[in-house]
Amino acid sequence: MPVQFDNSFARLPPQFFSPQLPTKVAAPKLVKYNKELAMELGVVDDDLTPNMLVGNDIPVDATPIATAYSGHQFGGFSPHLGDGRAILLGEIITPKEDRFDLQLKGSGKTMFSRNGDGRANIGAVIREYVVSEAMHALNIPTTRALAAVTTGDMVQRETATPGAVLARVASSHIRVGTFQFHYARRDKDSLQTLTDYVINRHYPDADGPIEMLAQVIENQAKLVAKWMGVGFIHGVMNTDNMSISGETIDYGPCAFMDTYHPETVFSSIDRNGRYAYANQPKIALWNLSQLAQTLVPLVGEAGISGIEQALGSFDTLFANEFSKVFGCKLGLMGAALGDAALVEDILMILAESNVDFTLFFSHLTSHAITEDASNARALFDDPRGFEDWLTCLETRSATAPKAERVKMMQAANPVYIPRNHRVEQVIEAANIGDYAPFETLQRVLSKPFERRAEFDAYELPPRPEEVVRATFCGT
Ligand code: AMP
Ligand code: MG
């Protein structure tokens, strides 16, 4: 039975999108199909063929479009962005009645392509596949990867690499930049239409634009706190890459930190560290202020104080979420005076000591289980600061029920993350048609909280010669 698509976005007025068929490709070959996700979507075997997942065949009732959006890129406003290398096939309604976009990324030029070729290379597709699925397994809201298909064509970037298409699933692809597009055109009717659409689709209990904004703000505060809890750096938090639904979207030069430092940046295009690890909450608020600005025409003078109040809540919301996330990482049950200092202190000690972020917290979990701190201690050249801190943590946790505390820490401290050097290895192999490392990494990252002896090596930070210093959009 073919997939039933609904196309509510394509039923919006014409200024929201442009009808666009994907460009046909020479020789599609399925690299990976995410059966587990397909099942959640209610898509059964053969419903979506590789030819459909690459854009060669269009499912019967799909209405392929490229959507319009603007965006602040590194602080500068670009009014005309839009889906330049992606096509929205339509929306799938799941057996649970949830609605998800199915988008093909890398499926050819659109009216928004500007000078781009509308293509993606296998490296970019694999990176997004691995990292978005890892984020999902880490319980972080994200777009998902349904399939990766190579096209049989080569894509020219720094070098020529195999072209590919990622079939991506999202709660929606509406971005802060989607609002900015209509705001920049001074099109109040479209802003109203978009707001009504977003409320209906994502925030049904919001009564008007201000309540919608407040909920978007809350979701972003939660999201960025979760990113920081796993050492994730998005890398290109432009307003066009911030989803209204609160999912992580557009995995370009993103990366997970190995050694902890708040100023860590990987993206080769982020020269001033605008999107550095610790800047992410500030940037989220900056982006949300841009969203707020677009709502002013709808709420008028009378609504401005409501908008300001919503924006003003971000810092407290974020601080609370951050404490919650890091409280779980330390196994702080309940709340006590001094908890914030415990978190701040350990982060400072980690930064001073060049310690691996993920390894430290997973060793801290082991310490909660075995009461043996030797693995954690061994991460420090000079462990004295850590030892003093650990004494404070032990005092704080002395009366906590151990089993519960361990469970809390195990659920917050992954053993495996998509370390950059692993992702690079997988991409290098995929460039020459070897997907075995990709499959293995997938298996490792599908259960990030469960230590498995056969995957010991995946726990480890890169050796000095394996360290990846910069990531590229590779678009
Ligand atoms: P990004 O910030 O990388 O998600 O993309 C910013 C804008 O550039 C979006 O409008 C993309 O659709 C567009 N873009 C990026 N890469 C390409 C490409 N290869 N071809 C056409 N448009 C692209
Ligand atoms: Mg983008």
Coordinates of C-alpha atoms and ligand atoms in Angstrom, one line a residue:
M1 CA 0.0 0.0 0.0
P2 CA 1.5 3.3 -0.9
V3 CA 2.3 5.9 1.7
Q4 CA -0.5 8.3 2.3
F5 CA 0.9 11.8 2.1
D6 CA -0.9 14.9 3.4
N7 CA 0.5 18.2 2.1
S8 CA -0.8 20.8 4.5
F9 CA 2.2 23.1 3.9
A10 CA 1.7 22.9 0.2
R11 CA -1.9 24.1 0.8
L12 CA -0.6 27.4 2.2
P13 CA -0.7 30.4 -0.1
P14 CA 1.9 30.3 -3.0
Q15 CA 4.3 32.8 -1.5
F16 CA 5.3 30.1 1.1
F17 CA 6.9 27.7 -1.4
S18 CA 7.6 26.9 -5.0
P19 CA 6.4 23.6 -6.6
Q20 CA 9.6 21.7 -7.4
L21 CA 10.3 18.2 -8.7
P22 CA 13.5 16.6 -7.6
T23 CA 16.1 16.2 -10.4
K24 CA 16.4 12.6 -11.6
V25 CA 19.7 10.8 -10.8
A26 CA 21.7 8.3 -12.8
A27 CA 22.0 5.2 -10.6
P28 CA 20.4 5.3 -7.2
K29 CA 21.8 2.8 -4.7
L30 CA 20.4 2.4 -1.2
V31 CA 23.1 2.8 1.4
K32 CA 20.9 2.7 4.5
Y33 CA 17.3 2.4 5.3
N34 CA 16.1 3.2 8.8
K35 CA 13.6 0.4 9.4
E36 CA 12.9 1.3 13.0
L37 CA 12.0 4.8 12.0
A38 CA 10.0 3.6 9.0
M39 CA 7.9 1.4 11.4
E40 CA 7.3 4.4 13.7
L41 CA 6.0 6.3 10.7
G42 CA 3.8 3.4 9.7
V43 CA 5.7 3.0 6.5
V44 CA 5.9 -0.7 5.6
D45 CA 8.3 -2.6 3.3
D46 CA 8.4 -1.4 -0.2
D47 CA 6.1 1.6 0.5
L48 CA 9.0 3.9 -0.3
T49 CA 11.4 2.5 -2.9
P50 CA 15.0 3.7 -3.3
N51 CA 13.8 5.5 -6.4
M52 CA 11.3 7.4 -4.3
L53 CA 13.9 8.1 -1.5
V54 CA 16.2 9.6 -4.1
G55 CA 13.6 11.6 -5.9
N56 CA 13.4 9.7 -9.2
D57 CA 9.8 8.5 -8.5
I58 CA 7.3 10.6 -6.8
P59 CA 4.8 8.8 -4.4
V60 CA 1.3 9.1 -5.8
D61 CA -0.1 11.8 -3.6
A62 CA 3.0 13.7 -2.7
T63 CA 3.2 17.4 -3.7
P64 CA 7.0 18.2 -3.9
I65 CA 7.8 21.7 -3.0
A66 CA 10.8 23.9 -2.0
T67 CA 9.9 26.1 0.9
A68 CA 10.8 29.8 1.2
Y69 CA 12.7 31.2 4.1
S70 CA 15.2 33.9 5.0
G71 CA 17.8 33.9 7.8
H72 CA 20.5 35.7 9.7
Q73 CA 23.7 34.0 8.8
F74 CA 26.5 34.8 11.3
G75 CA 24.6 37.9 12.2
G76 CA 23.9 39.2 8.7
F77 CA 20.5 39.1 7.2
S78 CA 19.9 37.2 3.9
P79 CA 16.3 37.7 2.8
H80 CA 16.4 34.9 0.1
L81 CA 17.5 31.6 1.3
G82 CA 14.9 28.8 1.1
D83 CA 15.3 25.1 0.3
G84 CA 18.2 25.4 -2.1
R85 CA 19.1 21.7 -2.0
A86 CA 16.1 20.1 -0.4
I87 CA 12.6 19.2 -1.5
L88 CA 9.7 18.6 0.8
L89 CA 7.8 15.6 -0.5
G90 CA 4.9 16.0 1.9
E91 CA 3.8 15.0 5.3
I92 CA 3.3 11.5 6.6
I93 CA 0.6 10.9 9.2
T94 CA 1.7 8.1 11.6
P95 CA -0.5 5.4 13.1
K96 CA -0.4 7.5 16.3
E97 CA -1.8 10.4 14.2
D98 CA 1.4 12.4 14.4
R99 CA 2.5 14.5 11.4
F100 CA 6.0 14.4 10.0
D101 CA 7.6 16.1 7.0
L102 CA 9.5 13.8 4.6
Q103 CA 12.2 15.9 2.9
L104 CA 14.9 14.9 0.4
K105 CA 18.1 16.7 1.0
G106 CA 20.5 16.9 -1.9
S107 CA 17.9 16.2 -4.6
G108 CA 18.8 18.9 -7.1
K109 CA 18.4 22.6 -7.8
T110 CA 15.4 24.6 -6.9
M111 CA 14.5 28.3 -7.4
F112 CA 16.3 28.9 -4.1
S113 CA 19.6 27.4 -5.1
R114 CA 21.4 30.6 -6.0
N115 CA 24.9 29.5 -7.1
G116 CA 24.7 26.1 -5.4
D117 CA 24.2 22.9 -7.3
G118 CA 21.4 21.6 -5.1
R119 CA 23.4 18.5 -4.3
A120 CA 24.9 16.8 -1.3
N121 CA 27.9 14.5 -1.1
I122 CA 28.0 11.2 0.6
G123 CA 30.1 12.7 3.4
A124 CA 27.5 15.3 4.4
V125 CA 24.7 12.8 4.1
I126 CA 26.5 10.3 6.3
R127 CA 27.4 12.9 8.9
E128 CA 23.8 14.0 9.2
Y129 CA 22.6 10.4 9.3
V130 CA 25.1 9.4 12.0
V131 CA 24.8 12.5 14.2
S132 CA 21.0 13.0 13.9
E133 CA 20.3 9.3 14.8
A134 CA 22.9 9.5 17.6
M135 CA 21.1 12.6 19.0
H136 CA 17.8 10.7 18.9
A137 CA 19.3 7.8 20.8
L138 CA 20.6 10.4 23.3
N139 CA 17.0 11.5 23.8
I140 CA 17.6 14.9 22.3
P141 CA 14.9 16.3 20.0
T142 CA 16.1 16.1 16.4
T143 CA 15.2 15.6 12.8
R144 CA 15.7 11.9 11.9
A145 CA 17.3 10.1 9.0
L146 CA 15.1 7.7 7.1
A147 CA 17.4 6.7 4.4
A148 CA 20.7 7.5 2.6
V149 CA 20.9 6.8 -1.1
T150 CA 23.8 7.4 -3.4
T151 CA 22.9 8.9 -6.7
G152 CA 25.6 7.5 -9.0
D153 CA 26.7 11.1 -9.9
M154 CA 29.7 12.8 -8.6
V155 CA 29.5 16.1 -6.6
Q156 CA 32.3 18.6 -6.9
R157 CA 33.4 20.2 -3.6
E158 CA 37.0 20.6 -2.5
T159 CA 37.3 17.3 -4.5
A160 CA 34.8 15.2 -6.4
T161 CA 33.0 12.8 -4.1
P162 CA 29.9 10.6 -4.6
G163 CA 26.6 12.4 -4.6
A164 CA 23.9 11.2 -2.2
V165 CA 20.4 12.1 -1.0
L166 CA 19.3 12.0 2.6
A167 CA 15.6 11.3 3.3
R168 CA 15.0 13.3 6.4
V169 CA 12.0 13.3 8.7
A170 CA 11.1 16.3 10.9
S171 CA 8.2 17.5 13.0
S172 CA 8.3 20.2 10.4
H173 CA 10.9 22.2 8.5
I174 CA 9.5 25.6 9.7
R175 CA 12.4 27.8 10.9
V176 CA 12.8 31.1 12.6
G177 CA 13.8 32.2 9.1
T178 CA 10.4 31.2 7.7
F179 CA 8.9 33.9 9.9
Q180 CA 11.6 36.3 8.9
F181 CA 10.9 35.7 5.2
H182 CA 7.3 37.1 5.5
Y183 CA 8.4 39.8 7.9
A184 CA 11.1 41.1 5.5
R185 CA 8.4 41.3 2.8
R186 CA 6.1 43.3 5.3
D187 CA 3.5 40.7 4.6
K188 CA 1.4 40.7 7.7
D189 CA -1.3 38.4 6.2
S190 CA 1.3 35.7 5.6
L191 CA 2.8 36.1 9.1
Q192 CA -0.7 35.6 10.5
T193 CA -1.3 32.5 8.3
L194 CA 2.1 31.1 9.3
T195 CA 1.5 31.8 13.0
D196 CA -1.9 30.1 12.8
Y197 CA -0.4 27.2 11.0
V198 CA 2.4 26.8 13.5
I199 CA 0.0 27.0 16.5
N200 CA -2.2 24.4 14.9
R201 CA 0.6 22.1 14.1
H202 CA 3.0 22.4 17.0
Y203 CA 1.5 24.5 19.8
P204 CA -2.2 23.7 19.8
D205 CA -2.7 25.0 23.4
A206 CA -1.1 28.4 22.6
D207 CA -3.6 31.2 22.5
G208 CA -2.0 33.6 20.0
P209 CA 1.5 34.6 18.9
I210 CA 2.9 35.6 22.3
E211 CA 2.0 32.2 23.8
M212 CA 3.4 30.5 20.8
L213 CA 6.6 32.5 21.2
A214 CA 6.8 31.6 24.9
Q215 CA 6.6 27.9 24.0
V216 CA 9.1 28.1 21.2
I217 CA 11.5 29.9 23.7
E218 CA 10.9 27.1 26.3
N219 CA 11.6 24.4 23.8
Q220 CA 14.8 26.1 22.6
A221 CA 16.1 26.6 26.2
K222 CA 15.5 22.9 26.9
L223 CA 17.2 21.9 23.6
V224 CA 20.3 23.9 24.0
A225 CA 20.7 22.7 27.6
K226 CA 20.5 19.2 26.3
W227 CA 23.1 19.9 23.6
M228 CA 25.4 21.2 26.3
G229 CA 24.9 18.1 28.4
V230 CA 26.4 15.9 25.8
G231 CA 29.1 18.4 24.6
F232 CA 27.3 19.1 21.3
I233 CA 28.2 22.1 19.2
H234 CA 25.8 22.9 16.4
G235 CA 28.3 25.0 14.6
V236 CA 25.9 27.1 12.4
M237 CA 23.1 28.3 14.6
N238 CA 21.9 30.8 11.9
T239 CA 18.2 31.7 12.3
D240 CA 17.4 29.6 9.2
N241 CA 18.9 26.6 11.0
M242 CA 16.7 26.9 14.1
S243 CA 13.5 24.9 14.0
I244 CA 10.2 26.3 15.4
S245 CA 9.3 22.9 16.7
G246 CA 12.4 22.7 19.0
E247 CA 14.2 20.0 17.1
T248 CA 17.9 20.1 16.3
I249 CA 18.0 20.7 12.5
D250 CA 20.6 21.1 9.8
Y251 CA 23.7 19.1 10.8
G252 CA 26.5 20.9 8.9
P253 CA 29.8 21.5 10.6
C254 CA 28.4 20.2 13.9
A255 CA 30.6 18.3 16.3
F256 CA 30.9 16.8 19.8
M257 CA 33.6 18.1 22.0
D258 CA 36.3 15.6 23.2
T259 CA 38.4 17.7 25.6
Y260 CA 36.2 20.1 27.5
H261 CA 36.6 23.8 26.9
P262 CA 33.7 26.3 26.9
E263 CA 35.2 28.2 23.9
T264 CA 35.4 25.2 21.7
V265 CA 34.6 25.8 18.0
F266 CA 35.0 23.3 15.2
S267 CA 33.3 24.9 12.2
S268 CA 35.8 26.1 9.7
I269 CA 33.5 29.0 8.8
D270 CA 33.0 30.2 12.3
R271 CA 36.1 32.3 12.6
N272 CA 35.0 34.5 15.5
G273 CA 33.6 31.7 17.6
R274 CA 30.1 33.1 17.4
Y275 CA 28.7 29.6 17.7
A276 CA 31.2 28.3 20.3
Y277 CA 30.0 25.7 22.8
A278 CA 29.3 28.1 25.6
N279 CA 27.8 30.8 23.4
Q280 CA 25.0 28.6 22.3
P281 CA 22.4 29.8 24.8
K282 CA 23.2 33.5 24.1
I283 CA 22.8 32.8 20.4
A284 CA 19.6 30.9 20.9
L285 CA 18.2 34.0 22.6
W286 CA 19.5 36.3 19.9
N287 CA 17.7 34.1 17.3
L288 CA 14.6 34.0 19.4
S289 CA 14.6 37.8 19.5
Q290 CA 14.6 37.8 15.7
L291 CA 11.6 35.6 15.8
A292 CA 9.9 37.9 18.4
Q293 CA 10.6 40.8 16.1
T294 CA 8.6 39.2 13.3
L295 CA 5.6 38.9 15.6
V296 CA 5.4 42.6 16.4
P297 CA 3.1 43.4 13.4
L298 CA 0.7 40.8 14.7
V299 CA 0.5 41.9 18.3
G300 CA 0.9 45.6 17.9
E301 CA 2.0 48.1 20.6
A302 CA -0.2 46.4 23.1
G303 CA 1.6 43.1 22.7
I304 CA 5.2 44.3 23.0
S305 CA 5.4 43.9 26.8
G306 CA 4.2 40.3 26.4
I307 CA 6.9 39.7 23.8
E308 CA 9.5 41.2 26.1
Q309 CA 8.4 39.2 29.0
A310 CA 8.6 36.0 26.9
L311 CA 12.1 36.8 25.8
G312 CA 13.0 37.9 29.4
S313 CA 12.1 34.4 30.6
F314 CA 14.8 32.7 28.5
D315 CA 17.7 33.1 30.9
T316 CA 15.9 31.7 33.8
L317 CA 14.4 28.9 31.8
F318 CA 17.8 28.0 30.4
A319 CA 19.6 28.2 33.7
N320 CA 17.0 25.8 35.2
E321 CA 17.3 23.4 32.4
F322 CA 21.1 23.5 32.5
S323 CA 21.1 22.8 36.2
K324 CA 18.7 19.9 35.6
V325 CA 20.8 18.4 32.9
F326 CA 24.1 18.8 34.8
G327 CA 22.4 17.8 38.1
C328 CA 21.6 14.5 36.5
K329 CA 25.1 14.1 35.2
L330 CA 26.4 14.5 38.7
G331 CA 23.6 12.4 40.2
L332 CA 22.4 15.3 42.4
M333 CA 19.1 14.0 43.7
G334 CA 16.6 16.7 44.8
A335 CA 17.9 20.2 45.0
A336 CA 20.4 21.6 47.6
L337 CA 22.2 24.8 48.2
G338 CA 25.6 24.7 46.6
D339 CA 24.5 22.5 43.6
A340 CA 25.2 25.2 41.1
A341 CA 28.7 25.7 42.5
L342 CA 29.3 21.9 42.3
V343 CA 28.5 22.1 38.6
E344 CA 30.5 25.3 37.9
D345 CA 33.5 24.0 39.8
I346 CA 33.8 20.8 38.0
L347 CA 33.4 22.4 34.6
M348 CA 36.2 24.9 35.6
I349 CA 38.4 22.0 36.7
L350 CA 37.8 20.1 33.5
A351 CA 38.6 23.1 31.4
E352 CA 41.8 23.8 33.3
S353 CA 42.9 20.1 33.1
N354 CA 42.1 19.4 29.4
V355 CA 39.9 16.5 30.3
D356 CA 37.7 14.5 27.9
F357 CA 34.1 15.6 28.7
T358 CA 32.3 12.4 27.9
L359 CA 34.9 10.1 29.4
F360 CA 34.9 12.1 32.6
F361 CA 31.2 11.9 33.2
S362 CA 31.0 8.2 32.3
H363 CA 33.8 7.5 34.7
L364 CA 31.9 9.5 37.3
T365 CA 28.9 7.1 36.8
S366 CA 31.3 4.2 37.2
H367 CA 32.5 5.7 40.5
A368 CA 28.9 6.0 41.7
I369 CA 28.6 2.2 41.0
T370 CA 31.9 0.9 42.3
E371 CA 33.0 3.7 44.6
D372 CA 36.3 3.5 42.9
A373 CA 37.4 6.9 41.5
S374 CA 40.7 5.7 40.0
N375 CA 39.5 5.8 36.3
A376 CA 38.2 9.4 36.8
R377 CA 41.3 10.4 38.7
A378 CA 43.6 9.0 36.0
L379 CA 42.1 11.6 33.5
F380 CA 43.9 14.4 35.4
D381 CA 47.6 15.2 35.3
D382 CA 47.2 16.7 38.7
P383 CA 44.1 15.2 40.4
R384 CA 44.1 17.3 43.6
G385 CA 41.4 19.8 42.5
F386 CA 39.2 16.9 41.3
E387 CA 39.7 15.0 44.5
D388 CA 38.7 17.9 46.7
W389 CA 35.6 18.4 44.5
L390 CA 34.8 14.7 44.6
T391 CA 34.8 14.9 48.4
C392 CA 32.2 17.7 48.2
L393 CA 30.1 15.6 45.8
E394 CA 30.3 12.6 48.0
T395 CA 29.1 14.6 51.0
R396 CA 26.3 16.0 49.0
S397 CA 25.2 12.6 47.8
A398 CA 25.9 10.6 51.1
T399 CA 22.2 10.0 51.8
A400 CA 21.0 9.5 48.2
P401 CA 19.7 6.0 47.5
K402 CA 22.5 4.5 45.5
A403 CA 20.5 2.5 42.9
E404 CA 18.4 5.5 42.0
R405 CA 21.3 7.8 41.8
V406 CA 23.2 5.4 39.5
K407 CA 20.2 5.1 37.3
M408 CA 20.0 8.9 37.0
M409 CA 23.6 9.2 36.1
Q410 CA 23.5 6.3 33.6
A411 CA 20.7 8.0 31.8
A412 CA 22.5 11.3 31.6
N413 CA 26.1 10.3 30.9
P414 CA 26.5 8.5 27.6
V415 CA 29.4 6.0 27.1
Y416 CA 29.4 6.6 23.4
I417 CA 29.0 9.8 21.4
P418 CA 29.7 10.4 17.7
R419 CA 33.3 11.4 18.2
N420 CA 34.7 13.5 15.3
H421 CA 37.5 11.2 14.4
R422 CA 35.1 8.3 14.2
V423 CA 32.7 10.3 12.0
E424 CA 35.6 11.2 9.8
Q425 CA 36.8 7.6 9.5
V426 CA 33.3 6.6 8.5
I427 CA 33.1 9.3 5.9
E428 CA 36.5 8.5 4.4
A429 CA 35.4 4.9 4.0
A430 CA 32.1 5.9 2.5
N431 CA 33.8 8.1 0.0
I432 CA 35.3 4.9 -1.5
G433 CA 32.2 2.9 -1.2
D434 CA 32.9 1.1 2.1
Y435 CA 30.0 1.4 4.4
A436 CA 31.0 -1.2 7.0
P437 CA 32.5 1.4 9.4
F438 CA 29.2 3.4 9.1
E439 CA 27.2 0.3 10.0
T440 CA 29.3 -0.4 13.0
L441 CA 29.2 3.2 14.3
Q442 CA 25.5 3.1 13.9
R443 CA 25.3 0.0 16.1
V444 CA 27.5 1.6 18.7
L445 CA 25.5 4.9 18.8
S446 CA 22.1 3.3 18.8
K447 CA 22.6 2.4 22.5
P448 CA 24.8 5.2 23.7
F449 CA 24.2 4.6 27.4
E450 CA 25.0 0.9 27.4
R451 CA 28.7 -0.1 27.7
R452 CA 29.4 -3.1 25.4
A453 CA 32.8 -4.7 25.7
E454 CA 33.2 -5.3 21.9
F455 CA 33.0 -1.5 21.4
D456 CA 35.6 -0.5 24.0
A457 CA 37.6 1.4 21.4
Y458 CA 34.6 3.7 20.6
E459 CA 34.6 5.0 24.1
L460 CA 38.1 6.5 23.7
P461 CA 39.0 10.0 22.7
P462 CA 41.1 10.4 19.6
R463 CA 44.8 9.8 19.7
P464 CA 46.8 13.0 19.1
E465 CA 47.2 12.2 15.4
E466 CA 43.4 11.5 15.1
V467 CA 42.2 14.7 16.5
V468 CA 39.9 16.6 14.1
R469 CA 40.4 20.3 14.5
A470 CA 37.9 21.7 12.0
T471 CA 34.7 20.5 10.4
F472 CA 33.3 21.7 7.1
C473 CA 29.8 22.2 5.9
G474 CA 30.7 19.9 3.0
T475 CA 27.4 20.9 1.5
Ligands
AMP1 P1 22.9 26.0 5.5 O1 23.1 27.1 6.5 O2 24.1 25.2 5.2 O3 21.8 25.0 6.0 O4 22.3 26.6 4.1 C1 22.1 27.9 3.9 C2 21.4 28.1 2.6 O5 22.2 27.7 1.5 C3 20.1 27.4 2.5 O6 19.2 28.2 1.8 C4 20.5 26.2 1.6 O7 19.4 25.7 0.9 C5 21.5 26.8 0.7 N1 22.5 25.8 0.2 C6 23.4 25.2 0.9 N2 24.1 24.3 0.1 C7 23.6 24.4 -1.1 C8 23.8 23.7 -2.3 N3 24.8 22.8 -2.5 N4 23.0 24.0 -3.4 C9 22.1 24.9 -3.3 N5 21.8 25.6 -2.1 C10 22.5 25.3 -1.0
MG2 MG 20.1 25.2 6.7

